Short mmCIF file of C-alpha atoms in Angstrom, two decimals:
data_model
loop_
_atom_site.label_atom_id
_atom_site.label_comp_id
_atom_site.label_asym_id
_atom_site.label_seq_id
_atom_site.Cartn_x
_atom_site.Cartn_y
_atom_site.Cartn_z
CA GLN G 29 12.74 -24.12 -1.32
CA VAL G 30 10.27 -21.57 -2.66
CA GLN G 31 11.56 -18.02 -2.85
CA LEU G 32 9.56 -14.91 -3.69
CA VAL G 33 11.63 -11.85 -4.54
CA GLN G 34 9.91 -8.50 -4.87
CA SER G 35 10.91 -5.29 -6.61
CA GLY G 36 12.30 -2.34 -4.70
CA ALA G 37 10.78 0.54 -2.77
CA GLU G 38 8.72 3.17 -4.56
CA VAL G 39 7.82 6.79 -3.84
CA LYS G 40 4.73 8.02 -5.68
CA LYS G 41 2.64 11.16 -5.95
CA PRO G 42 -1.04 11.16 -4.98
CA GLY G 43 -3.23 10.18 -7.92
CA SER G 44 -0.52 8.16 -9.64
CA SER G 45 -0.11 4.39 -10.04
CA VAL G 46 2.44 1.92 -8.73
CA SER G 47 3.52 -1.47 -10.00
CA VAL G 48 5.23 -4.09 -7.83
CA SER G 49 6.63 -7.38 -9.11
CA CYS G 50 7.11 -10.72 -7.37
CA LYS G 51 9.40 -13.34 -8.95
CA SER G 52 8.99 -16.94 -7.83
CA SER G 53 11.64 -19.64 -7.86
CA GLY G 54 12.07 -23.10 -6.40
CA GLY G 55 8.47 -24.21 -6.76
CA THR G 56 5.68 -24.87 -9.24
CA PHE G 57 4.54 -21.35 -10.03
CA ILE G 58 1.43 -22.06 -12.04
CA THR G 59 -0.37 -24.52 -9.75
CA TYR G 60 -0.58 -22.28 -6.69
CA ALA G 61 -1.98 -18.81 -6.28
CA ILE G 62 -0.02 -15.69 -5.57
CA SER G 63 -1.80 -13.26 -3.25
CA TRP G 64 -0.94 -9.70 -2.31
CA VAL G 65 -1.19 -8.60 1.32
CA ARG G 66 -0.43 -5.11 2.53
CA GLN G 67 0.51 -3.63 5.89
CA ALA G 68 0.17 0.07 6.66
CA PRO G 69 2.72 1.53 9.11
CA GLY G 70 2.16 0.09 12.57
CA GLN G 71 -0.96 -1.72 11.41
CA GLY G 72 -2.10 -5.28 10.70
CA LEU G 73 -2.29 -7.37 7.55
CA GLU G 74 -4.85 -6.89 4.77
CA TRP G 75 -5.48 -9.27 1.85
CA MET G 76 -5.87 -7.36 -1.41
CA GLY G 77 -6.30 -10.00 -4.07
CA GLY G 78 -4.61 -12.86 -5.86
CA ILE G 79 -4.23 -14.88 -9.03
CA VAL G 80 -3.62 -18.49 -10.06
CA PRO G 81 -0.98 -18.00 -12.78
CA VAL G 82 -2.32 -20.72 -15.07
CA PHE G 83 -5.46 -18.58 -15.47
CA GLU G 84 -5.79 -14.92 -16.39
CA THR G 85 -8.54 -14.15 -13.89
CA ALA G 86 -7.67 -12.50 -10.61
CA ASN G 87 -9.67 -12.29 -7.39
CA TYR G 88 -9.90 -8.90 -5.71
CA ALA G 89 -11.03 -7.74 -2.30
CA GLN G 90 -14.09 -5.55 -2.74
CA LYS G 91 -12.26 -2.59 -1.22
CA PHE G 92 -9.80 -2.50 -4.15
CA GLN G 93 -12.16 -3.32 -7.02
CA GLY G 94 -11.66 -0.92 -9.88
CA ARG G 95 -8.19 0.32 -9.01
CA LEU G 96 -6.21 -2.89 -8.45
CA THR G 97 -4.92 -5.13 -11.22
CA ILE G 98 -3.08 -8.38 -10.56
CA THR G 99 -1.43 -10.25 -13.41
CA ALA G 100 1.03 -13.09 -13.85
CA ASP G 101 3.64 -13.94 -16.48
CA ARG G 102 4.08 -17.71 -16.60
CA SER G 103 7.18 -17.47 -18.79
CA THR G 104 9.09 -15.63 -16.07
CA SER G 105 7.22 -16.96 -12.99
CA THR G 106 6.47 -13.39 -11.99
CA ALA G 107 3.31 -11.88 -10.56
CA TYR G 108 2.50 -8.19 -10.67
CA LEU G 109 0.39 -5.79 -8.65
CA GLU G 110 -0.70 -2.47 -10.10
CA LEU G 111 -2.58 -0.05 -7.88
CA SER G 112 -3.95 3.20 -9.30
CA GLY G 113 -5.47 6.34 -7.81
CA LEU G 114 -2.94 6.35 -4.97
CA THR G 115 -3.61 8.34 -1.80
CA SER G 116 -1.61 8.68 1.39
CA GLU G 117 -3.69 5.83 2.83
CA ASP G 118 -1.98 3.49 0.34
CA THR G 119 1.38 4.06 2.03
CA ALA G 120 2.27 0.56 3.19
CA VAL G 121 4.52 -2.43 2.80
CA TYR G 122 3.14 -4.68 0.07
CA TYR G 123 3.85 -8.41 0.32
CA CYS G 124 3.31 -11.18 -2.18
CA ALA G 125 2.66 -14.59 -0.70
CA ARG G 126 2.08 -18.10 -1.99
CA ASP G 127 -1.52 -19.09 -1.44
CA ARG G 128 -2.61 -22.73 -1.59
CA PRO G 129 -6.19 -22.47 -2.91
CA ARG G 130 -8.88 -24.60 -1.33
CA SER G 131 -10.64 -24.69 -4.70
CA ILE G 132 -10.28 -23.22 -8.18
CA ALA G 133 -13.24 -22.62 -10.51
CA ALA G 134 -13.04 -23.22 -14.24
CA ASP G 135 -12.71 -19.47 -14.85
CA GLY G 136 -9.78 -19.14 -12.45
CA HIS G 137 -11.58 -17.64 -9.48
CA PHE G 138 -10.32 -19.34 -6.36
CA SER G 139 -11.05 -19.75 -2.69
CA GLY G 140 -7.92 -18.70 -0.90
CA SER G 141 -6.08 -20.42 1.88
CA PHE G 142 -3.09 -19.84 4.12
CA PHE G 143 0.15 -18.20 2.98
CA ASP G 144 3.15 -20.48 3.38
CA PHE G 145 5.87 -18.44 1.65
CA TRP G 146 6.22 -14.66 1.59
CA GLY G 147 8.21 -12.11 -0.36
CA GLN G 148 10.43 -9.70 1.50
CA GLY G 149 7.99 -6.81 1.11
CA THR G 150 8.03 -3.60 -0.93
CA LEU G 151 7.54 -0.23 0.77
CA VAL G 152 5.32 2.09 -1.23
CA THR G 153 5.26 5.67 0.02
CA VAL G 154 2.64 8.07 -1.33
CA SER G 155 3.59 11.66 -0.74
CA SER G 156 3.27 14.99 -2.48
CA GLU Z 10 -16.69 -10.78 6.17
CA ILE Z 11 -15.48 -12.50 9.32
CA VAL Z 12 -13.89 -10.25 11.93
CA LEU Z 13 -11.13 -11.76 14.06
CA THR Z 14 -10.41 -10.23 17.46
CA GLN Z 15 -7.11 -11.11 19.12
CA SER Z 16 -6.38 -10.74 22.81
CA PRO Z 17 -4.54 -9.48 24.64
CA GLY Z 18 -3.18 -6.65 22.53
CA THR Z 19 0.18 -6.91 24.29
CA LEU Z 20 1.47 -9.70 26.48
CA SER Z 21 4.55 -9.18 28.69
CA SER Z 22 6.35 -12.35 29.60
CA SER Z 23 9.79 -13.79 30.39
CA PRO Z 24 11.87 -16.40 28.58
CA GLY Z 25 10.92 -19.91 29.67
CA GLU Z 26 7.32 -19.00 30.47
CA ARG Z 27 4.22 -20.42 28.83
CA VAL Z 28 1.97 -18.00 26.98
CA THR Z 29 -1.47 -18.31 25.45
CA LEU Z 30 -2.80 -16.03 22.73
CA SER Z 31 -6.50 -15.84 21.85
CA CYS Z 32 -8.25 -15.33 18.51
CA ARG Z 33 -12.04 -15.00 18.48
CA ALA Z 34 -14.11 -14.97 15.27
CA SER Z 35 -17.34 -13.04 14.69
CA GLN Z 36 -18.84 -16.22 13.21
CA SER Z 37 -17.84 -19.82 13.00
CA VAL Z 38 -14.71 -20.50 10.93
CA VAL Z 39 -15.56 -23.05 8.26
CA ASN Z 40 -13.68 -26.34 8.71
CA ASN Z 41 -11.53 -24.63 11.39
CA ASN Z 42 -9.56 -23.07 8.55
CA LEU Z 43 -7.44 -20.86 10.77
CA ALA Z 44 -3.75 -20.05 10.51
CA TRP Z 45 -1.21 -18.29 12.72
CA TYR Z 46 1.79 -16.18 11.71
CA GLN Z 47 4.71 -14.64 13.54
CA GLN Z 48 6.14 -11.28 12.48
CA LYS Z 49 9.29 -9.56 13.73
CA PRO Z 50 10.07 -5.89 13.07
CA GLY Z 51 11.11 -5.24 9.48
CA GLN Z 52 10.41 -8.81 8.40
CA ALA Z 53 7.70 -10.57 6.46
CA PRO Z 54 5.27 -12.76 8.41
CA ARG Z 55 6.36 -16.33 9.08
CA PHE Z 56 3.83 -19.14 8.67
CA LEU Z 57 3.36 -21.18 11.87
CA ILE Z 58 0.06 -23.08 12.03
CA TYR Z 59 -2.72 -24.10 9.63
CA GLY Z 60 -6.00 -25.91 10.10
CA ALA Z 61 -6.08 -24.49 13.64
CA SER Z 62 -3.63 -27.06 15.00
CA SER Z 63 -1.18 -28.34 12.35
CA ARG Z 64 2.35 -26.99 12.51
CA ALA Z 65 3.99 -25.80 9.32
CA THR Z 66 7.21 -27.46 8.18
CA GLY Z 67 10.15 -26.60 10.43
CA ILE Z 68 8.12 -24.98 13.21
CA PRO Z 69 9.32 -26.02 16.69
CA ASP Z 70 6.94 -28.12 18.75
CA ARG Z 71 6.82 -25.49 21.50
CA PHE Z 72 4.25 -23.80 19.22
CA SER Z 73 0.80 -25.37 19.30
CA GLY Z 74 -2.61 -24.34 18.07
CA SER Z 75 -6.02 -25.40 19.26
CA GLY Z 76 -9.67 -24.45 19.14
CA SER Z 77 -12.69 -24.72 16.91
CA GLY Z 78 -15.75 -22.80 15.80
CA THR Z 79 -15.19 -19.24 16.94
CA ASP Z 80 -12.47 -19.60 19.60
CA PHE Z 81 -8.86 -20.41 18.82
CA THR Z 82 -5.62 -20.37 20.78
CA LEU Z 83 -1.91 -20.28 20.03
CA THR Z 84 0.26 -21.55 22.87
CA ILE Z 85 4.01 -21.20 23.19
CA SER Z 86 5.04 -23.69 25.83
CA ARG Z 87 8.43 -22.18 26.76
CA LEU Z 88 9.27 -18.78 25.39
CA GLU Z 89 12.63 -18.52 23.68
CA PRO Z 90 14.32 -15.13 23.12
CA GLU Z 91 13.55 -15.36 19.39
CA ASP Z 92 9.80 -15.76 20.07
CA PHE Z 93 9.26 -12.14 21.08
CA ALA Z 94 7.28 -10.81 18.13
CA VAL Z 95 3.78 -9.99 16.91
CA TYR Z 96 1.42 -12.89 16.20
CA TYR Z 97 -1.50 -12.78 13.77
CA CYS Z 98 -4.36 -15.21 13.23
CA GLN Z 99 -6.03 -15.53 9.83
CA GLN Z 100 -9.23 -17.29 8.82
CA TYR Z 101 -9.45 -18.74 5.33
CA GLY Z 102 -12.65 -20.70 5.58
CA SER Z 103 -14.76 -17.91 4.09
CA SER Z 104 -13.90 -15.40 1.39
CA PRO Z 105 -12.35 -12.96 1.77
CA GLY Z 106 -9.76 -14.32 4.14
CA THR Z 107 -9.25 -11.97 7.06
CA PHE Z 108 -6.59 -11.33 9.71
CA GLY Z 109 -6.77 -10.41 13.35
CA GLN Z 110 -5.16 -7.17 14.51
CA GLY Z 111 -2.26 -8.99 16.19
CA THR Z 112 -0.90 -9.73 19.67
CA LYS Z 113 2.53 -8.41 20.60
CA VAL Z 114 4.56 -10.68 22.86
CA GLU Z 115 7.17 -8.52 24.59
CA ILE Z 116 9.89 -9.15 27.14
CA LYS Z 117 8.81 -8.37 30.71
#
């Protein structure tokens, strides 16, 4: 059974950066994608970006281009999200989820799919 | 990007009843690549349906999905106490994948 275990809650100041990790076990880490989805308090779900660990190229939603970095460490089966330039609007629960790509280009860009396994979520609070 | 509109926003129902949730897309969903998720307070979403109508592993058969093009439906044939939750649809036929705003199924 695939398990995704995320790092713990974070409290950050406006303008700073946050890093969240997602460790995978029980499955084949490198052949799927790991996507990040966030949920602001009382709100819906928003895809942020993702990566196929066998490649080094991540896909990003246009909204987060320039301040989001997604990486993966194949040796530890861990994916990472780093979000910079934090504002109060970034206060949310951040989830990693396994994404089964519909297609993967030679450079690692992929067409995402549904999310069959999810991490437990990491609350990031941005407050002065 | 494709906008998904779910209705109703909140649905009040009783255990044992049949409920139908709607998800309408702003344009046709390629290959009916639509999924449904269930989320309970303080928990991560749970994967229910993919390809508009295929149940994920371990999902009870009281959950069924249908629809094509721009109109999709999730039906719960007989509500169980554990089914009261928020349900989200997601399209993954076009990039970026997008979610609906959710339908809350609450106890009447």
